[in-house]
Amino acid sequence: NVLWSKQFVPAVTRNFCWTIIEKNPGGNYIISNEPVDDPNSNVNSELFEINRTTGAVAGGIYKNYDLGSSEELSNLKVYNGFLYGVGRFSDGPSPPFFRNTLVKLNLSTGDVEWARLGHRPKNATARFYGADLEIDNNEIYSCYAGDPNGTSIVNTNFYIQKTSLDGNLTWLKQYDLPGTNDWGFEINKTN
């Protein structure tokens, strides 16, 4: 039985919903959304909160994140009263400036506590897409894929990194798997 159904119509040409998570047990939901404004070549990441009972946009988090030309938060986790996210932010005007992004957000407001834009410096080209994260024993494990040279979406490597809850890098592993197109979309914690 469908309890409710809502359609959120943006004022742009395309819209992607990346993830929906429960803000707290029995509470509202947070949606990570990416409205794509094709004519203006602008893609911002958007978070908003919806009422669990009605699906209506609720108070609380309603944020738009715009660093460069293309931002997305592809996955979110609530941990110790904060919202952590992984995705892609652009630190410049084009795809060679795409960086996997790890963020810590205020759970009540969505305000940025900190943001880390991957392992490649701003003056180097790279094209990375953050995919997923897990938090275990106060450490963040996140995965992403992309081209460290910033030119290809098919000649890619897969990466896993471990960071502290303050976003400080502990280690980074690069996996160049057989074939040229290495992607990963999920990281899972096991016993």
CSV table of C-alpha atoms in Angstrom, one decimal:
chain,number,residue,atom,x,y,z
A,1,ASN,CA,0.0,0.0,0.0
A,2,VAL,CA,1.3,3.4,-0.9
A,3,LEU,CA,1.1,5.7,2.1
A,4,TRP,CA,2.0,8.8,0.3
A,5,SER,CA,3.6,10.0,-3.0
A,6,LYS,CA,5.2,13.3,-3.7
A,7,GLN,CA,6.7,14.9,-6.8
A,8,PHE,CA,9.4,17.6,-6.4
A,9,VAL,CA,9.6,19.6,-9.6
A,10,PRO,CA,12.7,21.8,-9.9
A,11,ALA,CA,12.9,24.9,-12.0
A,12,VAL,CA,15.7,23.3,-14.1
A,13,THR,CA,15.9,20.8,-17.0
A,14,ARG,CA,16.9,17.6,-15.1
A,15,ASN,CA,16.9,16.4,-11.6
A,16,PHE,CA,18.7,13.5,-9.9
A,17,CYS,CA,17.9,12.1,-6.4
A,18,TRP,CA,21.1,10.5,-5.1
A,19,THR,CA,20.1,9.2,-1.7
A,20,ILE,CA,17.4,9.4,1.0
A,21,ILE,CA,18.3,8.7,4.7
A,22,GLU,CA,16.5,8.9,8.0
A,23,LYS,CA,17.7,11.9,10.0
A,24,ASN,CA,17.1,10.1,13.3
A,25,PRO,CA,15.2,7.0,14.2
A,26,GLY,CA,11.5,7.6,13.6
A,27,GLY,CA,12.2,11.2,12.4
A,28,ASN,CA,12.2,13.0,9.0
A,29,TYR,CA,14.1,12.1,6.0
A,30,ILE,CA,17.0,14.0,4.3
A,31,ILE,CA,17.2,13.9,0.5
A,32,SER,CA,20.4,14.5,-1.5
A,33,ASN,CA,19.4,16.0,-4.8
A,34,GLU,CA,21.2,17.3,-7.9
A,35,PRO,CA,19.2,19.8,-10.0
A,36,VAL,CA,20.9,20.1,-13.4
A,37,ASP,CA,20.6,23.5,-15.1
A,38,ASP,CA,21.7,22.4,-18.6
A,39,PRO,CA,21.4,25.8,-20.4
A,40,ASN,CA,23.7,27.4,-17.8
A,41,SER,CA,26.0,24.4,-17.3
A,42,ASN,CA,25.6,24.6,-13.6
A,43,VAL,CA,25.0,21.6,-11.3
A,44,ASN,CA,24.7,22.2,-7.6
A,45,SER,CA,24.2,19.8,-4.8
A,46,GLU,CA,21.1,20.2,-2.7
A,47,LEU,CA,19.9,18.8,0.6
A,48,PHE,CA,16.4,19.1,2.0
A,49,GLU,CA,14.4,17.5,4.7
A,50,ILE,CA,10.9,15.9,4.2
A,51,ASN,CA,8.3,15.0,6.7
A,52,ARG,CA,8.2,11.3,7.3
A,53,THR,CA,4.4,11.1,7.6
A,54,THR,CA,3.3,13.4,4.7
A,55,GLY,CA,6.4,13.7,2.4
A,56,ALA,CA,6.1,17.5,2.4
A,57,VAL,CA,9.2,19.6,2.5
A,58,ALA,CA,9.8,20.2,6.2
A,59,GLY,CA,11.8,22.8,8.1
A,60,GLY,CA,15.3,22.1,9.2
A,61,ILE,CA,17.8,21.3,6.4
A,62,TYR,CA,17.4,23.1,3.1
A,63,LYS,CA,20.8,23.8,1.6
A,64,ASN,CA,22.3,24.4,-1.8
A,65,TYR,CA,26.1,23.7,-2.2
A,66,ASP,CA,27.9,25.5,-5.0
A,67,LEU,CA,31.7,25.5,-5.1
A,68,GLY,CA,32.5,25.4,-8.8
A,69,SER,CA,30.5,24.1,-11.8
A,70,SER,CA,29.4,20.7,-10.7
A,71,GLU,CA,28.6,19.4,-7.2
A,72,GLU,CA,26.8,16.3,-5.9
A,73,LEU,CA,26.5,14.4,-2.6
A,74,SER,CA,26.0,10.8,-3.7
A,75,ASN,CA,25.7,9.3,-0.2
A,76,LEU,CA,25.1,10.4,3.4
A,77,LYS,CA,25.5,8.9,6.9
A,78,VAL,CA,24.4,10.2,10.3
A,79,TYR,CA,27.0,9.6,13.0
A,80,ASN,CA,27.4,11.1,16.5
A,81,GLY,CA,25.0,13.9,15.8
A,82,PHE,CA,26.6,15.0,12.5
A,83,LEU,CA,25.8,14.3,8.8
A,84,TYR,CA,28.7,13.0,6.7
A,85,GLY,CA,28.6,12.9,3.0
A,86,VAL,CA,30.7,11.8,0.0
A,87,GLY,CA,30.4,12.9,-3.6
A,88,ARG,CA,32.0,15.2,-6.2
A,89,PHE,CA,32.7,18.9,-6.1
A,90,SER,CA,34.2,20.9,-8.8
A,91,ASP,CA,37.1,23.1,-7.8
A,92,GLY,CA,37.1,24.8,-11.2
A,93,PRO,CA,35.1,25.3,-14.4
A,94,SER,CA,35.4,21.9,-16.1
A,95,PRO,CA,35.5,18.1,-15.5
A,96,PRO,CA,39.4,18.0,-15.0
A,97,PHE,CA,38.7,19.9,-11.8
A,98,PHE,CA,36.2,17.3,-10.4
A,99,ARG,CA,37.3,16.1,-7.0
A,100,ASN,CA,35.9,13.3,-4.8
A,101,THR,CA,34.5,15.1,-1.8
A,102,LEU,CA,34.1,14.2,1.8
A,103,VAL,CA,32.1,16.6,4.0
A,104,LYS,CA,30.9,16.9,7.6
A,105,LEU,CA,27.7,18.9,8.0
A,106,ASN,CA,25.6,20.2,10.9
A,107,LEU,CA,22.7,17.8,11.3
A,108,SER,CA,20.2,20.5,12.2
A,109,THR,CA,21.1,23.1,9.6
A,110,GLY,CA,23.2,21.5,6.9
A,111,ASP,CA,26.0,24.0,7.5
A,112,VAL,CA,29.4,22.8,6.5
A,113,GLU,CA,31.7,21.9,9.4
A,114,TRP,CA,34.5,20.9,7.0
A,115,ALA,CA,35.0,19.7,3.4
A,116,ARG,CA,37.9,17.8,1.9
A,117,LEU,CA,38.4,17.7,-1.9
A,118,GLY,CA,40.4,14.6,-2.6
A,119,HIS,CA,44.1,13.7,-2.9
A,120,ARG,CA,45.0,15.7,-6.0
A,121,PRO,CA,46.0,19.4,-5.6
A,122,LYS,CA,43.9,22.2,-7.1
A,123,ASN,CA,46.6,23.0,-9.7
A,124,ALA,CA,46.6,19.4,-11.1
A,125,THR,CA,44.0,17.9,-13.3
A,126,ALA,CA,41.9,15.0,-12.1
A,127,ARG,CA,38.4,13.7,-12.5
A,128,PHE,CA,37.1,11.8,-9.5
A,129,TYR,CA,33.6,10.8,-8.4
A,130,GLY,CA,32.9,9.9,-4.7
A,131,ALA,CA,30.5,7.0,-4.3
A,132,ASP,CA,30.0,5.7,-0.8
A,133,LEU,CA,31.2,5.9,2.8
A,134,GLU,CA,31.0,3.8,6.0
A,135,ILE,CA,31.9,5.0,9.5
A,136,ASP,CA,33.3,2.5,11.9
A,137,ASN,CA,35.2,3.0,15.3
A,138,ASN,CA,35.3,6.8,14.7
A,139,GLU,CA,36.9,6.4,11.3
A,140,ILE,CA,35.5,7.2,7.9
A,141,TYR,CA,36.1,4.7,5.0
A,142,SER,CA,35.1,6.1,1.6
A,143,CYS,CA,35.4,5.0,-2.0
A,144,TYR,CA,35.6,6.8,-5.3
A,145,ALA,CA,36.8,6.3,-8.8
A,146,GLY,CA,38.1,8.3,-11.7
A,147,ASP,CA,41.0,9.4,-13.9
A,148,PRO,CA,44.0,10.9,-12.1
A,149,ASN,CA,44.9,12.7,-15.3
A,150,GLY,CA,41.4,14.3,-15.6
A,151,THR,CA,40.8,13.4,-19.3
A,152,SER,CA,38.8,10.2,-19.3
A,153,ILE,CA,35.7,8.6,-17.9
A,154,VAL,CA,36.7,5.1,-19.2
A,155,ASN,CA,40.4,4.9,-18.2
A,156,THR,CA,39.9,5.0,-14.5
A,157,ASN,CA,41.2,3.7,-11.2
A,158,PHE,CA,39.3,2.8,-8.0
A,159,TYR,CA,40.3,4.2,-4.6
A,160,ILE,CA,39.5,3.6,-1.0
A,161,GLN,CA,40.6,6.1,1.7
A,162,LYS,CA,40.5,6.1,5.5
A,163,THR,CA,40.1,9.4,7.3
A,164,SER,CA,39.5,10.6,10.8
A,165,LEU,CA,36.1,12.2,11.9
A,166,ASP,CA,37.9,15.5,11.3
A,167,GLY,CA,38.7,14.6,7.7
A,168,ASN,CA,42.4,14.0,8.2
A,169,LEU,CA,43.7,11.4,5.8
A,170,THR,CA,45.0,8.2,7.4
A,171,TRP,CA,45.7,6.2,4.3
A,172,LEU,CA,44.7,6.0,0.6
A,173,LYS,CA,44.8,2.9,-1.6
A,174,GLN,CA,44.6,3.0,-5.4
A,175,TYR,CA,43.4,-0.1,-7.2
A,176,ASP,CA,44.2,-0.5,-10.9
A,177,LEU,CA,42.1,-3.6,-11.6
A,178,PRO,CA,42.3,-5.6,-14.8
A,179,GLY,CA,40.9,-3.7,-17.8
A,180,THR,CA,40.8,0.1,-18.2
A,181,ASN,CA,37.4,1.0,-16.6
A,182,ASP,CA,37.5,0.6,-12.8
A,183,TRP,CA,34.5,1.8,-10.9
A,184,GLY,CA,33.1,1.0,-7.4
A,185,PHE,CA,29.8,2.2,-6.1
A,186,GLU,CA,29.4,0.8,-2.6
A,187,ILE,CA,31.5,0.0,0.5
A,188,ASN,CA,30.0,-2.2,3.2
A,189,LYS,CA,31.0,-2.9,6.7
A,190,THR,CA,31.1,-6.6,7.7
A,191,ASN,CA,31.7,-8.5,10.9
